Structures are given as C-alpha cells and as structure tokens.
Tab-separated table of C-alpha atoms and ligand atoms in Angstrom:
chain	number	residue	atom	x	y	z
U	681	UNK	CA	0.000	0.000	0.000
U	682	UNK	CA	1.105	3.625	-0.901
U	683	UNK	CA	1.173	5.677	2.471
U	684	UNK	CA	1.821	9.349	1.140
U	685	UNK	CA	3.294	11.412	3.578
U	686	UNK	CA	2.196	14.494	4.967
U	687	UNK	CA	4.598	16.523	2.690
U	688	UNK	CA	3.425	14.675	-0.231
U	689	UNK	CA	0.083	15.918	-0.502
U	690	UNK	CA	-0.760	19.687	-2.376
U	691	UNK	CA	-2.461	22.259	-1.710
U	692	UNK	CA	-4.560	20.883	-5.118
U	693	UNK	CA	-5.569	18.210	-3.660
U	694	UNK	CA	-8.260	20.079	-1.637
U	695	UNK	CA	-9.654	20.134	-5.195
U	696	UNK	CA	-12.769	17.981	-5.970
U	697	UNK	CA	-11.718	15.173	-8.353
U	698	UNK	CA	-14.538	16.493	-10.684
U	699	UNK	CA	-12.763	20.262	-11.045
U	700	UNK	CA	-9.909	18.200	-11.406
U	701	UNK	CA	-10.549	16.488	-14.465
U	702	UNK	CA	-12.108	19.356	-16.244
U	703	UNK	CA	-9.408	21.483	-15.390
U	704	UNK	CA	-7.434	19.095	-17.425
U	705	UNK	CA	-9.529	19.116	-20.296
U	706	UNK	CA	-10.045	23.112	-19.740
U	707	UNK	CA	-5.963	23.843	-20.518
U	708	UNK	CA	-5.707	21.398	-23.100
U	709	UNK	CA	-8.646	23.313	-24.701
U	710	UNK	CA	-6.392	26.712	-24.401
U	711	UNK	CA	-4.362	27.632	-27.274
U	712	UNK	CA	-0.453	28.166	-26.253
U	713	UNK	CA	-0.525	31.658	-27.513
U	714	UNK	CA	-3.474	32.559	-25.351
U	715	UNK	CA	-1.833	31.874	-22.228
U	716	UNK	CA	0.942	34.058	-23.498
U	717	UNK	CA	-0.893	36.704	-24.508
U	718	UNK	CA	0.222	38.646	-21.902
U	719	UNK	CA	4.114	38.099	-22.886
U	720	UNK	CA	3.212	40.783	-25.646
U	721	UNK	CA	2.291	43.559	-23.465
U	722	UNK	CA	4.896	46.344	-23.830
U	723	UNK	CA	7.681	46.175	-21.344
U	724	UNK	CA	6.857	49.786	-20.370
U	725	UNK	CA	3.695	48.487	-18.571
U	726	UNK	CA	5.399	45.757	-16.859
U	727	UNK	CA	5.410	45.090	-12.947
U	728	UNK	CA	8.091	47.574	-11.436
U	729	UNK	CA	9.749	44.349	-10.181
U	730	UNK	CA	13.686	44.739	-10.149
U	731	UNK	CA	13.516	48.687	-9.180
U	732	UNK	CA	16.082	49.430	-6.555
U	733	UNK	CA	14.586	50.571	-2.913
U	734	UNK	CA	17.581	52.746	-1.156
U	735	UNK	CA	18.054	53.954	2.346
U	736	UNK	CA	16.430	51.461	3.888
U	737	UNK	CA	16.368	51.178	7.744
U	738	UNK	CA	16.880	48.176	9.625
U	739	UNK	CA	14.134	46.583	12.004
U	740	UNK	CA	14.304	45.069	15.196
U	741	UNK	CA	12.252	42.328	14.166
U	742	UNK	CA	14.485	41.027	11.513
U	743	UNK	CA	15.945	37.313	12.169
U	744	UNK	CA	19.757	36.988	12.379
U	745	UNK	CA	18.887	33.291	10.273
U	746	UNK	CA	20.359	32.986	6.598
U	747	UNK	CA	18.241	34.162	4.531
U	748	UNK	CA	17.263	31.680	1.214
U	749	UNK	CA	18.777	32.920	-2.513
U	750	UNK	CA	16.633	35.454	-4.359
U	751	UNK	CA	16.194	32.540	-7.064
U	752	UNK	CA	15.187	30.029	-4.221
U	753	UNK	CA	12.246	32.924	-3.111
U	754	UNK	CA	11.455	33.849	-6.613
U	755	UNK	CA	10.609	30.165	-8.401
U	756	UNK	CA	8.959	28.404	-5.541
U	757	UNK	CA	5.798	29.926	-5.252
U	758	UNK	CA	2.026	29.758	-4.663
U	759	UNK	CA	0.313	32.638	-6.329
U	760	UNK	CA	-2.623	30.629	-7.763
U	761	UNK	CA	-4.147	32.874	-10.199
U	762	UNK	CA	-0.936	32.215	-12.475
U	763	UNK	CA	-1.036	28.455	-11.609
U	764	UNK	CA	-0.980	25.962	-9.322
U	765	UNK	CA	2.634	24.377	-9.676
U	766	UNK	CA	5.212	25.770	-7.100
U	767	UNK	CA	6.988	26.704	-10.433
U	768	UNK	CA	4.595	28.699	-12.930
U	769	UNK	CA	3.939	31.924	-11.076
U	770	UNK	CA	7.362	32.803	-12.251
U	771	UNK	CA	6.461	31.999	-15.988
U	772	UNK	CA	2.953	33.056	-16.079
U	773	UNK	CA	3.266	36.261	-13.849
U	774	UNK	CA	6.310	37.537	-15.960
U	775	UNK	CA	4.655	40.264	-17.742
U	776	UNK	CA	1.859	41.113	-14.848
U	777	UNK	CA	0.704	44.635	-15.429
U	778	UNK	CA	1.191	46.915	-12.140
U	779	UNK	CA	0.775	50.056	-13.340
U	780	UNK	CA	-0.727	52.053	-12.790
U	781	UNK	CA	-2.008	50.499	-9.457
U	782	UNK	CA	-4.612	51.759	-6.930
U	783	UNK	CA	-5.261	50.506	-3.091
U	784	UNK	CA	-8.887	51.538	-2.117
U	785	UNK	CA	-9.112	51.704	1.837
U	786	UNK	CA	-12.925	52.265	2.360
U	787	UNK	CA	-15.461	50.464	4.837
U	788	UNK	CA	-15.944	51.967	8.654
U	789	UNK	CA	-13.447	54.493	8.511
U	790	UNK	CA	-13.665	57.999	8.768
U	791	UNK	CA	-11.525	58.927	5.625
U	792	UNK	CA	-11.439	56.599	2.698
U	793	UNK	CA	-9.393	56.650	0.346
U	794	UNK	CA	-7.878	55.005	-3.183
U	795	UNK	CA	-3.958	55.104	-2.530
U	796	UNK	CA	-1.688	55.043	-5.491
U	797	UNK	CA	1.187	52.807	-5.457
U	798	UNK	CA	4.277	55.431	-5.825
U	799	UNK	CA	2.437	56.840	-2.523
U	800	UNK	CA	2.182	53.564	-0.586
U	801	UNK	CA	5.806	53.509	-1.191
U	802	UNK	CA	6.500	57.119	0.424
U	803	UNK	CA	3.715	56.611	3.112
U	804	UNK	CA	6.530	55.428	5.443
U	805	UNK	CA	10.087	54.950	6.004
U	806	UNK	CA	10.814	51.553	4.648
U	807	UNK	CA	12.443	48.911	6.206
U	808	UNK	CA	14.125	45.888	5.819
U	809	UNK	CA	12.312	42.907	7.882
U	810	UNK	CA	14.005	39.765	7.569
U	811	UNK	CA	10.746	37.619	7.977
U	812	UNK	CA	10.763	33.646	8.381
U	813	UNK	CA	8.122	32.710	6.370
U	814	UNK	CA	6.262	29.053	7.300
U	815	UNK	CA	3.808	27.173	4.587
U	816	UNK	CA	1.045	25.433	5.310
U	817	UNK	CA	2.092	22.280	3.602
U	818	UNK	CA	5.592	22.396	5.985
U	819	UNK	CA	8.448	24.125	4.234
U	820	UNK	CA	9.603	27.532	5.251
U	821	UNK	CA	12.230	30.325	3.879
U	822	UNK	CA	13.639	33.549	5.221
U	823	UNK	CA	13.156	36.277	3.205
U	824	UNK	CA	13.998	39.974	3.218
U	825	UNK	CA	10.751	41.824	3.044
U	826	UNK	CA	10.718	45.843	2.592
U	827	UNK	CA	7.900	47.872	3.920
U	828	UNK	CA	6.622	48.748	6.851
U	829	UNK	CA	3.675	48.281	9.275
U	830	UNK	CA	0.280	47.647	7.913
U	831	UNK	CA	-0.752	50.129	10.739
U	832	UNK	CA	0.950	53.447	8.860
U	833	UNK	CA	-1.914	52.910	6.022
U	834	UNK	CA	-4.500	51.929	8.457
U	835	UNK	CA	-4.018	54.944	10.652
U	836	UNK	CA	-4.138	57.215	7.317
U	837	UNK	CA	-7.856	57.107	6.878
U	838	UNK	CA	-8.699	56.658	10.652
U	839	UNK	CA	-10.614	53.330	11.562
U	840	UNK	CA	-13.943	54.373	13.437
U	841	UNK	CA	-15.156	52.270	16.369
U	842	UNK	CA	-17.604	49.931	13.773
U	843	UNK	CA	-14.119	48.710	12.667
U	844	UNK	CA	-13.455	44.960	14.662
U	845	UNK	CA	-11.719	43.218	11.245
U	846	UNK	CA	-10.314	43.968	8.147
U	847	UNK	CA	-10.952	42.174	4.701
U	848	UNK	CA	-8.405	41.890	2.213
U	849	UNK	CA	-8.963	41.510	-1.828
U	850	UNK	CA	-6.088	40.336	-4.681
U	851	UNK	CA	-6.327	41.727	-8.190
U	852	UNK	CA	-8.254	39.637	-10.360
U	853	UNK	CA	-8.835	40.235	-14.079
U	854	UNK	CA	-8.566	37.014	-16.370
U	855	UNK	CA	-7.398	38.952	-19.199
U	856	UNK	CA	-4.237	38.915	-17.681
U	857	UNK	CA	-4.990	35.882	-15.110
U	858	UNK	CA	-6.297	33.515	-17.821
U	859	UNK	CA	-5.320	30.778	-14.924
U	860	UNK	CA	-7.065	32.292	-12.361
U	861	UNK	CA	-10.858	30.495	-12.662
U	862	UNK	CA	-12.290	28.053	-10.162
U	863	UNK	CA	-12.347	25.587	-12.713
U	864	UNK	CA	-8.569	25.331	-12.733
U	865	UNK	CA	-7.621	26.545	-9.469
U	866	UNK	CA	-10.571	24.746	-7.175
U	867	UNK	CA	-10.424	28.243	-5.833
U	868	UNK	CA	-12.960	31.189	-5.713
U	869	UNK	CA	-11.404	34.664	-7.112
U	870	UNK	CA	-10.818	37.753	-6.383
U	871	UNK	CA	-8.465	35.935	-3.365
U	872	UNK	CA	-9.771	37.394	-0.072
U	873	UNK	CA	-8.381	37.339	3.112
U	874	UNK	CA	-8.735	38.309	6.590
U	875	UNK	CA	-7.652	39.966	10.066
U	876	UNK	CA	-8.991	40.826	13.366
U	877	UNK	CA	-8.563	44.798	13.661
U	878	UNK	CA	-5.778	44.069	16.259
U	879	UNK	CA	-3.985	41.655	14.708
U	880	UNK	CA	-3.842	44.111	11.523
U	881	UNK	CA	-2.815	47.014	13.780
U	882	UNK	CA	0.135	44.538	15.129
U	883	UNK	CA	3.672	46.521	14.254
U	884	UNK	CA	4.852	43.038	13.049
U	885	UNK	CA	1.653	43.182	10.370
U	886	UNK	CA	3.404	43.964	7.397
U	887	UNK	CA	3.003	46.147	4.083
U	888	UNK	CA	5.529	45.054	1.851
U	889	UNK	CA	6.336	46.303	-1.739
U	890	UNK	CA	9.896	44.948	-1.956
U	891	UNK	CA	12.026	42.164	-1.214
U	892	UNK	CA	16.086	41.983	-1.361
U	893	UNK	CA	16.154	45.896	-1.606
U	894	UNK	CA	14.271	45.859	-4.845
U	895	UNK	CA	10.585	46.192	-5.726
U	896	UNK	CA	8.981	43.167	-5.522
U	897	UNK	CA	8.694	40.840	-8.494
U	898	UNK	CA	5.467	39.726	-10.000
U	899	UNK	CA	5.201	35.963	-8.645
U	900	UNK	CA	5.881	37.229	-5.153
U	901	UNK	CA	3.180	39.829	-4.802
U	902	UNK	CA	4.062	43.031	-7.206
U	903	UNK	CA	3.288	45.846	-5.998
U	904	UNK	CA	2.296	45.612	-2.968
U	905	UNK	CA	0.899	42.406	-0.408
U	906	UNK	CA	0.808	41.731	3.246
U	907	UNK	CA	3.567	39.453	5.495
U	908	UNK	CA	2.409	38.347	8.362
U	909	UNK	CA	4.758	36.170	9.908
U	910	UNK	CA	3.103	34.155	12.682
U	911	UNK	CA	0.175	33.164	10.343
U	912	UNK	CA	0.590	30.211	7.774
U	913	UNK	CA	1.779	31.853	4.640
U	914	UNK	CA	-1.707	31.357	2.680
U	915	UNK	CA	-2.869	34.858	5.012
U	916	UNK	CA	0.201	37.001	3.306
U	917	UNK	CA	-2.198	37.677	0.695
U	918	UNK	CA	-0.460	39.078	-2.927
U	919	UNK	CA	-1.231	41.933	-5.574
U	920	UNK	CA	-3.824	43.932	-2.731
U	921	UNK	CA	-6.001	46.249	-4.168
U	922	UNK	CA	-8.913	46.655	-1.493
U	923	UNK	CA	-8.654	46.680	2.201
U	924	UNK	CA	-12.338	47.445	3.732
U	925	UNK	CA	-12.669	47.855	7.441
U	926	UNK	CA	-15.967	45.924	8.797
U	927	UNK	CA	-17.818	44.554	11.403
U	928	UNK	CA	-17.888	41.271	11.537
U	929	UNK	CA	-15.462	38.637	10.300
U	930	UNK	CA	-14.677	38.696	6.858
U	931	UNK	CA	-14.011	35.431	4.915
U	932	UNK	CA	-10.815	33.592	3.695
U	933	UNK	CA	-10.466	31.933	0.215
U	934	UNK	CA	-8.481	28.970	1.852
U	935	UNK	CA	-10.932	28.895	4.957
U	936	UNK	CA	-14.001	28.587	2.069
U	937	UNK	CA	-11.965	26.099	-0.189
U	938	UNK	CA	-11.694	23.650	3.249
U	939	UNK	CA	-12.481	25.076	6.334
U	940	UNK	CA	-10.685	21.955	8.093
U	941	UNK	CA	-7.958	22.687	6.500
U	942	UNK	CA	-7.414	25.835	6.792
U	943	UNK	CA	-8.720	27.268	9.690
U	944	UNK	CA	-9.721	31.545	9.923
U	945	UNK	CA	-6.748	32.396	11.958
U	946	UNK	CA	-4.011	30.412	10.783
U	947	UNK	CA	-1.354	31.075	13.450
U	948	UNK	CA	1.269	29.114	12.945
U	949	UNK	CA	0.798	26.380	15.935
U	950	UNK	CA	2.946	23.299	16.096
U	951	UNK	CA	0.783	21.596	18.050
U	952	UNK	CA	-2.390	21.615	16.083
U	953	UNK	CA	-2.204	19.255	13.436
U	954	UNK	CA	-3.995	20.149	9.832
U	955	UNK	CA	-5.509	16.911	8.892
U	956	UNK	CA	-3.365	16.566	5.928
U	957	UNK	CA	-0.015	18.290	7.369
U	958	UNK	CA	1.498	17.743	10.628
U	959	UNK	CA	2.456	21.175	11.798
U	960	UNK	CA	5.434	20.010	14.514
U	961	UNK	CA	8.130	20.466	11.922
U	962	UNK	CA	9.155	21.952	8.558
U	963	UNK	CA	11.829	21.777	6.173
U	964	UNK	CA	14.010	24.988	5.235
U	965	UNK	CA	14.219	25.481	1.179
U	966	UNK	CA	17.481	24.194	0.769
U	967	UNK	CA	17.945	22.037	3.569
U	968	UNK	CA	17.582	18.422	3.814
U	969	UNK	CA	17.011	17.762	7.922
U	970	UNK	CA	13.363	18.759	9.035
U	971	UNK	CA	13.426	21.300	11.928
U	972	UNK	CA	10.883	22.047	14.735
U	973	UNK	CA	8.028	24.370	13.909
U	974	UNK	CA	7.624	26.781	16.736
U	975	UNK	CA	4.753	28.507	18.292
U	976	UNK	CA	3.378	31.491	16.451
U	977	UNK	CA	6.630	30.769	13.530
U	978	UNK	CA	9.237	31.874	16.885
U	979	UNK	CA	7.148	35.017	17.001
U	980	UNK	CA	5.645	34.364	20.693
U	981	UNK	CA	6.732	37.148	22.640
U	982	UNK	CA	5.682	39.556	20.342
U	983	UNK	CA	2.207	38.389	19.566
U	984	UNK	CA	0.978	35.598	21.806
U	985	UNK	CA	-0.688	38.054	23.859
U	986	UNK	CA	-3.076	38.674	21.098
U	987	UNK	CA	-4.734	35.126	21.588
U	988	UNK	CA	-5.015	35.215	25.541
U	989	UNK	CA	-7.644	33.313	26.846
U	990	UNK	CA	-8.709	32.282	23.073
U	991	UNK	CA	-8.313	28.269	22.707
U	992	UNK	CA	-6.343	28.181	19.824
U	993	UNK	CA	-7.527	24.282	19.341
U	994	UNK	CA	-10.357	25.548	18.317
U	995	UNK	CA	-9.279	28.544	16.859
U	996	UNK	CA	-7.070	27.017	14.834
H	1801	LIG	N1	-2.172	35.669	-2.584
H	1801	LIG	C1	-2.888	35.521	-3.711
H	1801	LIG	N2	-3.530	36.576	-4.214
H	1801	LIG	N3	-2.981	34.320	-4.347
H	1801	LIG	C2	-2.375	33.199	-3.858
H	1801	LIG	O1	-2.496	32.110	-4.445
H	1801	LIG	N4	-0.964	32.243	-2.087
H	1801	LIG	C3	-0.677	32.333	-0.656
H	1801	LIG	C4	-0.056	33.678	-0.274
H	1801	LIG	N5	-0.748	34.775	-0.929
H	1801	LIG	C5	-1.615	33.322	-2.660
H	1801	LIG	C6	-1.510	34.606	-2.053
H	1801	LIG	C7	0.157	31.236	-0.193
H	1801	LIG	S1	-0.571	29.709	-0.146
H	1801	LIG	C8	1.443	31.431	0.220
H	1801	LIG	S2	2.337	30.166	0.939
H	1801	LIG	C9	2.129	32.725	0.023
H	1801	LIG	O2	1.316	33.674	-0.648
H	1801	LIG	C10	3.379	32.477	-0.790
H	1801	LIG	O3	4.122	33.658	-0.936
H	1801	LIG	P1	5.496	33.622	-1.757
H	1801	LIG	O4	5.217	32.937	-3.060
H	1801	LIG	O5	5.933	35.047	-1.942
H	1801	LIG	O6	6.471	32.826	-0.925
C-alpha cells in the first residue's frame, strides 16, 4: 500500500476530483498563444519588479537566520491565479501589469481613500524585515521583506469604532490571469483574506512592496501584499487592491476552499495538526534535515498576547 506522507500531498488536492478532471480538459482546450498573450504587453507596462529601494532602515524584528537565494524565493511559489505548480507563477506572472495600481481603503473608517502605489511607497520609512516565512504544507524560507507596518496605512484614513476586522482583496482580471478560474484553481477569485482589527494594527503586520532591496517581483506579490509572519503563509495575501474595514469577520479563500484545512486564523501552531499536514516540523528550502516548527513561527513574545484566553484548538 502507498502511504503518502504528509509533505506529499498539495495544496490541489483540496480540489474535488470532478474540477480536477475538467481542469485538465479546460488547458488542453487553451491555445499556447493565449496563455501568453500577456508576454506581448509592452515592457513599459510591466510590474516595477527589479527597481532598486535605497536607504532602507533596519528593524528590530528582523531574524539573524540565513536568509534563502533570491532565485530560491522567486521560483517556488504559490500565487494561484498564475497556476498551481510551485513553479509557474514565475512563468505566467512575468509580464503582470502593475501600473498604474490603486489601493482603495474604504469600509468603517472615517476617511477613505484610493492610494496610489508610488504613494504607498512614500507613506513610510521603509524597512528591511528579515521575515521567516512558514507554509502550510511544511516548508519555510527567510526572506527579506521591505515595507513597513500595515498600521501606517490603516491609521491614514482613521478606523472608526464599527471597525473589529479587516478584509483583504487580490487583483483579479482574467485577461491577464487567464489561470485564475475556479475551474482550474478549485479556488474562488478575487483571493480574499482576513484579520482581526488588532492583529492588523500589530507593528509586526506587514506592508511590503519589496524584497532583497528591490521592488517586488510579480510571482511574489508586485506591488504591494501583506507578510504576516506568525500566520501560515496562505494569510500574506499578494497583488492587494482593497482593504475594507468591517464589522464582523470577513471570509478567507483557503478557509471557504476547506475550512478543516485551513482554519480563519491560521497562526502558525505546532501543536495543532492540519488533517493533511502535521504542523510540529518543517523543512528549510534548501535544507535536507526537518526542523521544529515553533509557536506562532518563533514570534511568541511579540504576539501571543493577542490570543489570551482564546483556545487556539479551536481557533485554529
Ligand atoms: N495571494 C494571492 N492573491 N494568491 C495566492 O495564491 N498564495 C498564498 C499567499 N498569498 C496566494 C496569495 C500562499 S498559499 C502562500 S504560501 C504565500 O502567498 C506564498 O508567498 P510567496 O510565493 O511570496 O512565498
């Protein structure tokens, strides 16, 4: 008997056999040239990936761990609406337009607002964070984010007291996602996502629009996505171009796809098991030896006091 291991399994195979199959029959139905269609968009209008970020300051929440190779961060990926394989957000996101680009901030606040992307990056002094970042399905990498806390764009159009979470929303337009359709993915689009108001407002809740100094490249987010480092990496949602303060809680694409699975607060817990993954350990792209997973990614003392007196078995 075949026993697959934990670390065997995908993220895909949440996917109803059903989708499955016609998702097969869905891409062999799509001419070559239409998937790169968007390879003949002018360079002009590509993403501003590769764009040198200077004077950046240094943050006291940065890891002193190695951090993985740009190529490493850059090729293994899950940005879904360019794919499902680890490897073809690199290929299909390539030539992702990001410009120009618009955040809306709207919902209970008390001035909302459509940010444009060259002022997200002057809203605040960026940083470097040196983040460990810890997938679901039990690898990890260390990457060096820029940006800065979620809370300097929050603060900009002042919450009012109806605010208790804020929803997140991905670009999604299939002209230049042709990959992005439930049919293929087994996922729901736009990609949504999810925070308690205080878990946004956290200073380790961050903004980022760059990674190894430079803007950040398509596969990985362009322009501008959330890090969030003591959450399971499926809640660092990519390519943000809503952020809505509300009342209640607001739902997760993951947490809809297999609820589970993937619970609503995703904190990264070692000792709550997914029923797929085990959670007690990860391996390190680029290493061979599995390490322990620790509570809340290593992040404990800064947030654990977030989730007092919330039963995070439940919670999960
Ligand atoms: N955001 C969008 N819009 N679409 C996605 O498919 N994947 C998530 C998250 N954000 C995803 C997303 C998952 S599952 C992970 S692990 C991280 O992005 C991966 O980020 P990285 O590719 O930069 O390492």
């Amino acid at each position: 008997m075949l026993i697959k291991k934990p670390a065997d399994f995908r993220y895909s195979e949440i996917t109803p056999k059903s989708l499955y199959v016609n998702r097969r029959k869905f891409l062999a139905s799509i001419p070559a040239a239409a998937l790169a269609g968007h390879e003949m968009l002018s360079p002009s209008r590509r993403a501003l990936a590769g764009t040198k970020l200077a004077n950046l300051a240094k943050s006291p929440f940065s890891t002193t761990e190695k951090e993985n190779p740009y190529k490493e961060v850059t090729t293994y990926n899950n940005f879904w609406e360019f794919g499902t394989e680890k490897d073809q957000p690199a290929v299909q996101a390539k030539n992702f337009r990001t410009e120009p680009w618009t955040v809306s901030v709207e919902g209970a606040v008390a001035k909302p607002r459509k940010f444009a992307i060259e002022e997200i990056l002057k809203l605040a002094p960026l940083e470097e964070r040196i983040y460990r970042h810890r997938c679901v399905e039990g690898w990890s990498i260390v990457v060096p984010w820029v940006g800065y806390s979620l809370s300097a764009l929050l603060q900009q159009v002042e919450p009012t007291a109806k605010a208790k979470f804020v929803a997140f929303e991905s670009y999604w337009d299939l002209r230049q996602m042709p990959l992005a359709k439930p049919e293929i993915a087994g996922l729901q689009f736009p990609y949504v996502e999810g925070l308690r108001l205080d878990e946004a407002m956290h200073p380790l809740a961050l903004l980022s629009v760059g990674m190894y100094e430079e803007t950040l490249p398509p596969q990985d987010g362009a322009p501008v996505r959330l890090v969030l480092p003591w959450k399971y990496g499926f809640k660092s949602i990519k390519s943000l171009v809503k952020i809505k303060l509300v009342g209640g809680q607001p739902p997760c694409t993951w947490n809809l796809a297999n609820p589970p699975m993937y619970g609503w607060y995703s904190n990264v817990n070692p000792n709550v098991d997914n029923p797929r993954y085990s959670q007690a350990t990860e391996r390190r792209l680029g290493e061979f030896r599995r390490r322990p997973t620790l509570m809340f990614n290593g992040y404990a003392d800064q947030v654990a006091s977030l989730y007092a007196g919330l039963d995070l078995k439940k919670n999960y």
